[in-house]
Coordinates of C-alpha atoms in Angstrom, one line a residue:
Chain Q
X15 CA 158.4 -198.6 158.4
X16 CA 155.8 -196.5 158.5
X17 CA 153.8 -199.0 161.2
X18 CA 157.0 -198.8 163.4
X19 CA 156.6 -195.2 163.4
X20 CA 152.9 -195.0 164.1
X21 CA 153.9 -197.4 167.1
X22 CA 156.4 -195.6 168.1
X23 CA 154.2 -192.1 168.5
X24 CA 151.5 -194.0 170.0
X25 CA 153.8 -195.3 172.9
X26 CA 155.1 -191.8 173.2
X27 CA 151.2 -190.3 173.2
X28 CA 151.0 -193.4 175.8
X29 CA 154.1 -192.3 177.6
X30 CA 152.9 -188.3 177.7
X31 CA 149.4 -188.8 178.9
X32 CA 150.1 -191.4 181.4
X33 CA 152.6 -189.1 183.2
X34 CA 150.2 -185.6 183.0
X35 CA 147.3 -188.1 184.5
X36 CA 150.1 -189.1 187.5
X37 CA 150.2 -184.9 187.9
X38 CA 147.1 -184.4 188.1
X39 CA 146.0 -186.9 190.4
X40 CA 148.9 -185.7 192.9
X41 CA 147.3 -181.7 192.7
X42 CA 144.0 -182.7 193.0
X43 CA 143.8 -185.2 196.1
X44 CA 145.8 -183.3 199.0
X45 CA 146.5 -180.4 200.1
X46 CA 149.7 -178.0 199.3
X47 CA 152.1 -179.1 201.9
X48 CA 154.5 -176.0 203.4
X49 CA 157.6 -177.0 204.4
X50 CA 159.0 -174.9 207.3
X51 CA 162.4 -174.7 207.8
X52 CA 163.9 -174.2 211.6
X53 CA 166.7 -174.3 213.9
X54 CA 165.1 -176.8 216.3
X55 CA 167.5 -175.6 218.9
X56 CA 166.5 -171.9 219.2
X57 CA 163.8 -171.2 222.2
X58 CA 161.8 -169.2 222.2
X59 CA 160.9 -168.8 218.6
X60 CA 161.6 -173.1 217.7
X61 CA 162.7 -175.9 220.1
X62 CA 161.5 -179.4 220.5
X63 CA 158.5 -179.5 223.8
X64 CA 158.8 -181.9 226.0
X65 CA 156.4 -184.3 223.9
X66 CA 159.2 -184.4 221.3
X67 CA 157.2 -182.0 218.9
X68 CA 158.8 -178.6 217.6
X69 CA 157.2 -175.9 219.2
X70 CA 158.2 -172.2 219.6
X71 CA 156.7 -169.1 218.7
X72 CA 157.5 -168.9 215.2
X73 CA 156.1 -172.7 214.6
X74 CA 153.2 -171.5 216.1
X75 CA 152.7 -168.2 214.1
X76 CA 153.3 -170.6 210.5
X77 CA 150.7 -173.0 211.7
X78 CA 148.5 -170.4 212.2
X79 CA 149.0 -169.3 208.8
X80 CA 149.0 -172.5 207.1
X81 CA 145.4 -173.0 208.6
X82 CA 144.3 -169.5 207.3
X83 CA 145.8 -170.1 204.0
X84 CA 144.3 -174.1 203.7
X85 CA 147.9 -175.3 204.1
X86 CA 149.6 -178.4 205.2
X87 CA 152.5 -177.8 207.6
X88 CA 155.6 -179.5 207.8
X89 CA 158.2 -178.6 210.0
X90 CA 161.8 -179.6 209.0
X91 CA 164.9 -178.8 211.2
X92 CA 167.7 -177.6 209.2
X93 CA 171.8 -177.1 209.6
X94 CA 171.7 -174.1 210.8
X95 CA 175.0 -173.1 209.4
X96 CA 173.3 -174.5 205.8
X97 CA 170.1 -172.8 206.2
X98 CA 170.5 -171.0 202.8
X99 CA 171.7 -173.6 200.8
X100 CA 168.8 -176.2 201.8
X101 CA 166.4 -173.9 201.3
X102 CA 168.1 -173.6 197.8
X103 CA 167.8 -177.3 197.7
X104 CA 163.7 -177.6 198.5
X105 CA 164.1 -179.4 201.4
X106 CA 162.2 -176.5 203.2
X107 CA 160.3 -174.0 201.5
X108 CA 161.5 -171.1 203.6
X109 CA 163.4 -170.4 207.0
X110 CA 161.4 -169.3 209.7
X111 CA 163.1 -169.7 212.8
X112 CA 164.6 -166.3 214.3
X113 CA 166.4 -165.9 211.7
X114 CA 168.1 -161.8 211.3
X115 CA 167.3 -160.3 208.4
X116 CA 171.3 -159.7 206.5
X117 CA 171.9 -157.4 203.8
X118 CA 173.9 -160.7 202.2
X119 CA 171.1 -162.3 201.9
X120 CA 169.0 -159.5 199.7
X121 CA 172.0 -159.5 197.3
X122 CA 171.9 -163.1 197.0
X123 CA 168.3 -162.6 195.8
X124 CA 166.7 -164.8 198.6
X125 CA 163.2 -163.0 199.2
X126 CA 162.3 -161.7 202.9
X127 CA 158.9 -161.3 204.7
X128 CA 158.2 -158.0 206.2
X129 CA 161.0 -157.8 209.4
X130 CA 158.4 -158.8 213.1
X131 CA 160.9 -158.7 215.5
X132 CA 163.5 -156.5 216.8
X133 CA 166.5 -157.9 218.4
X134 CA 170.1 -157.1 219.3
X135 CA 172.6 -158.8 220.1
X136 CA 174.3 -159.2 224.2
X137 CA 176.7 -160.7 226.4
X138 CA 175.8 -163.8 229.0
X139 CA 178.4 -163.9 231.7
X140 CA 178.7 -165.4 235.0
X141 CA 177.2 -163.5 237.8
X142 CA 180.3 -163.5 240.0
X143 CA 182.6 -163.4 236.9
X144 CA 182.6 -159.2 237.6
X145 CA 182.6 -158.4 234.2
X146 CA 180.0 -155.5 233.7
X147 CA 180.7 -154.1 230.1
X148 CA 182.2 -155.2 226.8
X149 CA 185.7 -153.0 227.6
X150 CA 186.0 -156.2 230.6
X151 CA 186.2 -158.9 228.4
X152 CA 189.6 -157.7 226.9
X153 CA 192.2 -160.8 226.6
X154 CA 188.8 -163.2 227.5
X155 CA 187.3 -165.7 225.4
X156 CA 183.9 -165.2 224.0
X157 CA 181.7 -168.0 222.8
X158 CA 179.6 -167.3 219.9
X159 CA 177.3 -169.9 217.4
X160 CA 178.3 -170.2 213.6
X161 CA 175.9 -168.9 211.0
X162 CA 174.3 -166.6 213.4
X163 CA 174.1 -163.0 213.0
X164 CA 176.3 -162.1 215.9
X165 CA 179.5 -164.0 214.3
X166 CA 178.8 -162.1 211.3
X167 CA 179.0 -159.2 213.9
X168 CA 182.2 -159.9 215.3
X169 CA 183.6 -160.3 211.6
X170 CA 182.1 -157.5 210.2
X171 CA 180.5 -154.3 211.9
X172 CA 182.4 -155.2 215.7
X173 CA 185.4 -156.1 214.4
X174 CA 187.2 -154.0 216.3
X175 CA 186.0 -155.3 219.9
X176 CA 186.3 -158.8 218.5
X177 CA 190.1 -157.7 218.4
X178 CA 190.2 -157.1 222.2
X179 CA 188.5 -160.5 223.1
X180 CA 191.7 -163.0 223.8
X181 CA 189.5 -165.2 221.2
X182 CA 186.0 -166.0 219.4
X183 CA 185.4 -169.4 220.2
X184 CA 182.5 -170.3 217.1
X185 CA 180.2 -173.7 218.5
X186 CA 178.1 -175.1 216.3
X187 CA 174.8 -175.3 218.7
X188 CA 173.7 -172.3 221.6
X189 CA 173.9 -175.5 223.8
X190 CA 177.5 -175.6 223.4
X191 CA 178.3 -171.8 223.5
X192 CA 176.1 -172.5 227.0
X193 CA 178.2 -175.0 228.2
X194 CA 181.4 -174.0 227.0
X195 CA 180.4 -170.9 229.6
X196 CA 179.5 -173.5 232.2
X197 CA 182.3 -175.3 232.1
X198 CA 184.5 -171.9 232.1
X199 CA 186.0 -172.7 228.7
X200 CA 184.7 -169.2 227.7
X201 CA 184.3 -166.4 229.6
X202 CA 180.9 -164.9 227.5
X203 CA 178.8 -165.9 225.3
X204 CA 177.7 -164.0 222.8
X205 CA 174.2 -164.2 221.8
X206 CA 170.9 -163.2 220.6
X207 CA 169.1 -161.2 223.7
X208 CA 165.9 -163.6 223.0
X209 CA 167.8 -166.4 223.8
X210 CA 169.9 -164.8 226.6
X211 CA 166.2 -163.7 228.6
X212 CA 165.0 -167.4 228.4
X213 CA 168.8 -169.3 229.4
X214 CA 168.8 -166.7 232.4
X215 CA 165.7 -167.5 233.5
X216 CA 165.7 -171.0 233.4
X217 CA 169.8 -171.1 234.9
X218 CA 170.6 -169.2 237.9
X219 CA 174.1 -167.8 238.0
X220 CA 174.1 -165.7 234.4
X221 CA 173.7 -162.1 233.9
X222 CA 173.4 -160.5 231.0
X223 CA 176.0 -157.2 230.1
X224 CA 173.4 -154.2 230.1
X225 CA 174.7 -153.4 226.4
X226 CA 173.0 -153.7 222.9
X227 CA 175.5 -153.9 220.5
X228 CA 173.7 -154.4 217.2
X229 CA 170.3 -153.7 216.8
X230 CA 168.9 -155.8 213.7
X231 CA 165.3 -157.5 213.1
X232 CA 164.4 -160.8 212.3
X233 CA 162.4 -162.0 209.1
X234 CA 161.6 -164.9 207.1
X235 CA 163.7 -166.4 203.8
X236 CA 162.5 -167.7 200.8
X237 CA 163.8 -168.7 197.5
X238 CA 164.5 -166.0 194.7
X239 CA 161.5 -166.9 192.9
X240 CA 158.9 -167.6 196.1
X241 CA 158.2 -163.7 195.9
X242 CA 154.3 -164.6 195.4
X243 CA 154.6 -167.0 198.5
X244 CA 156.3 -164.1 200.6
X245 CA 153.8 -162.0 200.2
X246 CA 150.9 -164.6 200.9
X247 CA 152.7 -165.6 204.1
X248 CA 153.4 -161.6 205.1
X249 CA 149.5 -161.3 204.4
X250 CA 147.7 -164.1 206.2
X251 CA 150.3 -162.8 209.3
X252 CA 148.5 -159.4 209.0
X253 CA 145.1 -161.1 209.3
X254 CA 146.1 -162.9 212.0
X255 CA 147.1 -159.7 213.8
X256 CA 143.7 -158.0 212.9
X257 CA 141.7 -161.2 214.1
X258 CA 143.8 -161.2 217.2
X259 CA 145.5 -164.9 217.1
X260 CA 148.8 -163.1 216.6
X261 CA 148.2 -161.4 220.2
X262 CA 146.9 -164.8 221.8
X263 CA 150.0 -166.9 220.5
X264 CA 152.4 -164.0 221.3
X265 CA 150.9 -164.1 225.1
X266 CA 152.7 -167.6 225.5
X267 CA 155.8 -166.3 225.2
X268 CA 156.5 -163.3 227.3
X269 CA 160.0 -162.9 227.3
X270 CA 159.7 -161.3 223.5
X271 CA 156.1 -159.7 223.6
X272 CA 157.8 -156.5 223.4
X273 CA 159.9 -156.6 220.8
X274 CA 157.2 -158.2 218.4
X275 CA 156.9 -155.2 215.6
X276 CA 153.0 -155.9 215.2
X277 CA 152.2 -155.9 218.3
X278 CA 154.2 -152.7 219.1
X279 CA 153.2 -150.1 215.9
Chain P
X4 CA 186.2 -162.8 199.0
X5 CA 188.5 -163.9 196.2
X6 CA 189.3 -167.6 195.6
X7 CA 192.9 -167.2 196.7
X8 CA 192.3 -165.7 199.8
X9 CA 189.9 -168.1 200.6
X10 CA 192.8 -170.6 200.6
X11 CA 194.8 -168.6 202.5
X12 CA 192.8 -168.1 205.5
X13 CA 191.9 -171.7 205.4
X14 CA 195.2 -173.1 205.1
X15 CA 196.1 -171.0 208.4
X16 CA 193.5 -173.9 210.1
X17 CA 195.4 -176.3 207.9
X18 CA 198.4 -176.5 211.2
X19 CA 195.4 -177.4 213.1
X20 CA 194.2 -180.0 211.2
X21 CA 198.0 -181.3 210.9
X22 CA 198.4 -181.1 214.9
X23 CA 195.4 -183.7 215.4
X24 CA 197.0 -185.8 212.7
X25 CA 200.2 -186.2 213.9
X26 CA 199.7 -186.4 217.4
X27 CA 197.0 -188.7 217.1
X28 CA 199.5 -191.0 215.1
X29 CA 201.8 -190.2 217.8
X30 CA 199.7 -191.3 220.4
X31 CA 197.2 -194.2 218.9
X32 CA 199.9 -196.3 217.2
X33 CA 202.1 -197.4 220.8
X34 CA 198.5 -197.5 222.7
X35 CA 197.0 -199.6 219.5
X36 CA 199.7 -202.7 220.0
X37 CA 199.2 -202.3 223.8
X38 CA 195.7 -202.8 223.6
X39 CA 196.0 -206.0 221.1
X40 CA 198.6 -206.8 223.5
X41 CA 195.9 -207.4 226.2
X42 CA 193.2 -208.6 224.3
X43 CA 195.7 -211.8 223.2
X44 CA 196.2 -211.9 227.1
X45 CA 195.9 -215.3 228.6
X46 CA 194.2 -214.2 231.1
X47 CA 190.5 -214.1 230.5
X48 CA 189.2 -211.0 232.8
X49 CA 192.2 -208.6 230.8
X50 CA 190.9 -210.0 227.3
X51 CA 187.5 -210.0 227.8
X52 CA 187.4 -206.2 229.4
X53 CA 189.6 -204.9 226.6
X54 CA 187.2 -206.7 224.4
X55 CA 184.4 -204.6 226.0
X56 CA 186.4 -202.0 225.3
X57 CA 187.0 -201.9 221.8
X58 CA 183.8 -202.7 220.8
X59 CA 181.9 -199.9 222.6
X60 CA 184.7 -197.6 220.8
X61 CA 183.9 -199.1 217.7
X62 CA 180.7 -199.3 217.7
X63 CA 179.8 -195.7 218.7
X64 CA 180.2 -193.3 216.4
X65 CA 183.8 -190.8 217.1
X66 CA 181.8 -187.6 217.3
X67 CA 179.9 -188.8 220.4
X68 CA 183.3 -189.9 222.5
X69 CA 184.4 -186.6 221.1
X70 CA 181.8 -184.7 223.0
X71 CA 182.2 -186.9 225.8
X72 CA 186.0 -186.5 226.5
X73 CA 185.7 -182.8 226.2
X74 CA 181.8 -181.8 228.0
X75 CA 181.8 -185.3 229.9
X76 CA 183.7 -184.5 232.9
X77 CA 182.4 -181.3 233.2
X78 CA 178.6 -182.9 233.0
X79 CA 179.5 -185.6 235.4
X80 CA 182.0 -183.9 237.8
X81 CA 182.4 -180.1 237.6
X82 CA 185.4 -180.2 236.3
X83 CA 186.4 -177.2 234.1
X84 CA 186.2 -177.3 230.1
X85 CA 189.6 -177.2 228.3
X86 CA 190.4 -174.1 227.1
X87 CA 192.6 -176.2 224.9
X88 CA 190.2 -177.4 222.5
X89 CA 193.4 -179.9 221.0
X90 CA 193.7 -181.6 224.5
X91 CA 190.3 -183.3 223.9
X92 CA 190.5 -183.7 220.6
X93 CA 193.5 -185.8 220.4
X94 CA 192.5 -187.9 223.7
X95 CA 189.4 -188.7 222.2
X96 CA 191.2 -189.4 218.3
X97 CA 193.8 -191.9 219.7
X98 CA 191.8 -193.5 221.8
X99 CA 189.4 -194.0 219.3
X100 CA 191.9 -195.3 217.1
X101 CA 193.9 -197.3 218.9
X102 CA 190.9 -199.5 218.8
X103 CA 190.8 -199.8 215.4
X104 CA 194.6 -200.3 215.2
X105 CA 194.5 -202.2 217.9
X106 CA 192.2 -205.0 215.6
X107 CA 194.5 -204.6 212.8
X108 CA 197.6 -205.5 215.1
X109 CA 195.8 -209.0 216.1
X110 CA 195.0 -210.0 212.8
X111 CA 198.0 -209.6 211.9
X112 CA 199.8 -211.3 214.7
X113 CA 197.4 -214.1 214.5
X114 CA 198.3 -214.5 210.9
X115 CA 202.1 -216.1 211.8
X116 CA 201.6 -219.5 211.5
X117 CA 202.5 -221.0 215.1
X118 CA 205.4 -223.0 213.8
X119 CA 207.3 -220.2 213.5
X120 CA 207.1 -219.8 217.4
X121 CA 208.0 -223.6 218.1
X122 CA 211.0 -223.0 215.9
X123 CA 212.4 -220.4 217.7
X124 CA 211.9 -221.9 220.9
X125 CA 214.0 -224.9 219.6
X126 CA 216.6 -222.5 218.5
X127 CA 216.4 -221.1 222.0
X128 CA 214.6 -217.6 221.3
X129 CA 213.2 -216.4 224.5
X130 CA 209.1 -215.4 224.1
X131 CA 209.7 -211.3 224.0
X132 CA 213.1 -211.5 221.5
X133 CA 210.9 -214.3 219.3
X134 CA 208.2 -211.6 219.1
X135 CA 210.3 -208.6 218.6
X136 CA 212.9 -210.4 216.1
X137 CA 211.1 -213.1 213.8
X138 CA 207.4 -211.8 214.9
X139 CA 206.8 -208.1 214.6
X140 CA 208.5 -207.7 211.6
X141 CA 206.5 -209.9 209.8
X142 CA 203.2 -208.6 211.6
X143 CA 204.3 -204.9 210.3
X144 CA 204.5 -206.0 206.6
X145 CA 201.2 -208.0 206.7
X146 CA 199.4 -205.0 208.0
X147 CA 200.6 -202.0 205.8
X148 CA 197.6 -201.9 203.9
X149 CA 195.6 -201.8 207.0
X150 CA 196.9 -199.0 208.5
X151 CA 197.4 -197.0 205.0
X152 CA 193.3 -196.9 205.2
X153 CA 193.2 -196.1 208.5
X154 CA 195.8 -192.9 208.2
X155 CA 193.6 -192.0 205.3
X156 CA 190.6 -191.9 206.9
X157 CA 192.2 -190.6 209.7
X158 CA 192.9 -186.9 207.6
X159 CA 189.2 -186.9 206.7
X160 CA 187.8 -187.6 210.3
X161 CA 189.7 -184.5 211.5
X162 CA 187.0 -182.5 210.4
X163 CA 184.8 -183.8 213.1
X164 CA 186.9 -181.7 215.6
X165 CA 184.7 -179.2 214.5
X166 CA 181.7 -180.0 216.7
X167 CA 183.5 -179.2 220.1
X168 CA 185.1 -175.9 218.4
X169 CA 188.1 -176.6 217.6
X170 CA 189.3 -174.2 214.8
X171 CA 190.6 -176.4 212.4
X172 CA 190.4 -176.0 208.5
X173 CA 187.0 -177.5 207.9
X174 CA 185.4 -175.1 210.8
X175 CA 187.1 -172.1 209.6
X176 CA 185.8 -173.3 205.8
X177 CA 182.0 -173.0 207.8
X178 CA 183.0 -170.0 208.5
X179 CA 183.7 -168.6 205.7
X180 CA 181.3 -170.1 203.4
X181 CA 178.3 -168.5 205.9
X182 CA 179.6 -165.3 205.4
X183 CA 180.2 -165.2 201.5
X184 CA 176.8 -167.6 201.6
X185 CA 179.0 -169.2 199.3
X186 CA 179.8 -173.1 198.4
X187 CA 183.2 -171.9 197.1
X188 CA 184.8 -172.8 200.5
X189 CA 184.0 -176.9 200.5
X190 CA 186.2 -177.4 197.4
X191 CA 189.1 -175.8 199.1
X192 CA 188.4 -177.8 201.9
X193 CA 187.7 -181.0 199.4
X194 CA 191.0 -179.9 197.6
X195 CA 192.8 -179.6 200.7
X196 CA 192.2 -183.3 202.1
X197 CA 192.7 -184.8 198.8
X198 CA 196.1 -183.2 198.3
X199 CA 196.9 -184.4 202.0
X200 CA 195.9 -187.5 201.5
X201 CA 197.9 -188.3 198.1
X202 CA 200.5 -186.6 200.2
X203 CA 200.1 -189.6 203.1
X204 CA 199.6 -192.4 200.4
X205 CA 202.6 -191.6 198.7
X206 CA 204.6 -191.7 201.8
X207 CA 202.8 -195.2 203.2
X208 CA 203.8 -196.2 199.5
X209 CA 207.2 -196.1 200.2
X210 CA 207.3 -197.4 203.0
X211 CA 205.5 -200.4 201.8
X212 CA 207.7 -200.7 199.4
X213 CA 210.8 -200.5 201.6
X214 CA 209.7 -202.8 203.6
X215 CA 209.3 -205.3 200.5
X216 CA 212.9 -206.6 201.0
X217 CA 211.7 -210.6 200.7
X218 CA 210.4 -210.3 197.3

């Protein structure tokens, strides 16, 4: 009886020390991996390059801070319409990808960098469409993609000139809200102004409605209890802004230069 | 958002979801027996192209012909996007599952053992009132199981509708959940199919067993 026992604890001590000594050998050999999660469909701030490789301001900016902070990157595109509830899951370790700050998401607990970018939110019409302000699109239909900040928009704050629009058409990529326009299924899309500068310049044809109707700022999301990695992110961005890198990455992309908070204090 | 309302706003997407069911039904079930129809043919360029057919429907997966029915002829010829997101949508559904029905049809008419044909042609059937009268109703039994899967997965692949924007219960579930950031809004949804799909088997139940008058 008392043999079995002492058996029994040893396998148990065997059991214990064999799985701390797997644990440790996983800490010490590589470095801490940073998984970034995107919306690989959102140029400038994430896309995929023509190499095949996500690229984008934002993937940029986190690479330059994984290097400052001795980090391995990892760049995973998420559902956008999900974004919250993989990030709950782990299979990213924060959302970084143009994403607009919400007051949901503070009450949800989810924790937010400082805000670096201004945005607001526009129409994209059809040049020879002649619709020149909001008030034209009553009885039209107005394209706008799921999970972003605009359809919370037009449910919440603009309710009242989503009512006007003959419909809200929600896609679940900005290449379909795009081609929805094309293909004059919609007759606006509504849309991040970001995104509207860089579809305008590289389509001829679209004008954007000289409007701003929410005004909002962009920040990145991580899990309730990530507040130490916030504010290790938010700091190695501030370095990179002293040491200039910010300012040389932010020169690629000068569609958005000016609304980059750091750059414009 | 309270739970109820939840199901009352998604429910309103739930007529939706019920038009591309029906309608495809409507449409695939004819065009299914047409299509096993030709791929029996005798002649060998009809069979072999409706083959072709079936097996690239098959073997792609429904969102992309989805996408393709609706953007396609925009992409390739300029033609105007529907505005009528349930015109695609149910093109692109019974097309798809003809197909499939379409398999299920020829199995089933292949399963009537061929004496059965050189019977009635003794008896002086002609070929179309052999197949309507002694065939068919054979063929329609064998394959009731068949097509009781395929209706069922048929009320779960409505939810695909959702990636060309149709606004049927599943997208308007999206909807909702990104705005509450809530998971609340998938067990409607789940709750919804289920119900409609015990709703379907019970029905396809009956008519099995109506159709049981041998045994």
């Amino acid at each position: 009886m008392n043999l079995k026992k002492l058996t029994g604890l040893i396998l148990i001590l065997v059991m214990v020390l064999s799985l701390s000594a797997c644990s440790s050998a996983d800490k010490g050999g590589t470095k801490k991996k940073f998984i970034m999660g995107i919306d690989p469909e959102y140029p400038p701030f994430s896309y995929m390059d023509d190499q095949g490789a996500y690229t984008g301001f934002d993937v940029e900016v986190c690479k330059a801070v994984c290097d400052e902070l001795g980090w391995e990157l990892e760049v995973f595109g998420v559902n956008w319409d999900q974004k919250l509830v993989q990030l709950d899951a782990n299979e990213c370790d924060c959302v970084w990808s143009g994403m607009t700050i919400l007051d949901s998401m503070k009450e949800a607990g989810y924790v937010i960098s400082k805000p670096y970018f201004y945005n607001s939110q526009v129409l994209l019409v059809k040049e020879d469409s002649g619709i020149a302000s909001s008030s034209d699109l009553a009885g039209k239909d107005v394209a706008v993609q799921l999970g972003t900040s605009g359809e919370a928009l037009l449910n919440e704050d603009l309710a009242d000139l989503a009512a006007t629009f003959g419909n809200v058409v929600t896609c679940d990529s900005f290449l379909k809200c795009f081609t929805e326009l094309a293909g004059n299924a919609v007759d606006a899309v509504f849309v991040d102004l970001p995104v509207a500068l860089s579809y305008t310049k590289e389509n001829a044809g679209y004008t954007i409605i000289d409007e701003e109707l929410g005004a909002e700022e962009y920040g990145i999301a991580f899990r309730s209890g990530d507040k130490e990695l916030c504010s290790q992110v938010d700091d190695a961005i501030q370095k990179l802004v002293k040491n200039g890198t910010y300012k040389k990455i932010a020169d690629k992309y000068p569609d958005i230069v000016d609304n980059l908070i750091f750059l414009n204090q | 958002m309270s739970f109820f309302s939840m199901m009352l706003k998604m429910s309103e997407g739930l007529s939706k979801t019920c038009a591309i069911f029906f309608l495809t039904l409507l449409f695939s079930l004819p065009l299914g027996m047409l299509v096993a129809l030709m791929r029996m043919s005798r002649n060998r360029f009809i069979s072999t192209v409706t083959r072709g057919i079936i097996s690239v429907l098959r073997g792609t997966p429904l969102m992309l012909q989805l996408l393709a029915v609706t953007y396609g002829p925009y992409y390739l010829f300029g033609f105007s996007v529907s505005r009528n997101k349930l015109i695609p949508v149910v093109i692109a559904f019974a097309i798809n599952y003809a197909a499939y029905f379409a398999e299920i049809y020829r199995g089933g008419i292949e399963s009537i053992p061929k004496g059965q044909y050189e019977a009635a042609q003794v008896l002086g059937y002609s070929r179309l009132r052999t197949f309507l009268r002694i065939i068919l109703p054979q063929v329609v039994k064998r394959i009731m199981p068949s097509i009781t899967n395929e209706v069922v997965t048929l009320v779960k692949d409505t939810s695909i509708a959702f990636t060309v924007s149709y606004q049927e219960m599943f997208t308007i579930g999206k909807q909702i959940a990104n705005s509450q950031t809530s998971f609340l809004p998938f067990v409607v949804a789940g709750i919804f199919y289920f119900a409609f799909n015990a709703i379907v088997d019970f029905g396809m139940g009956r008519v099995e067993k109506r159709l049981n008058y041998y045994r």
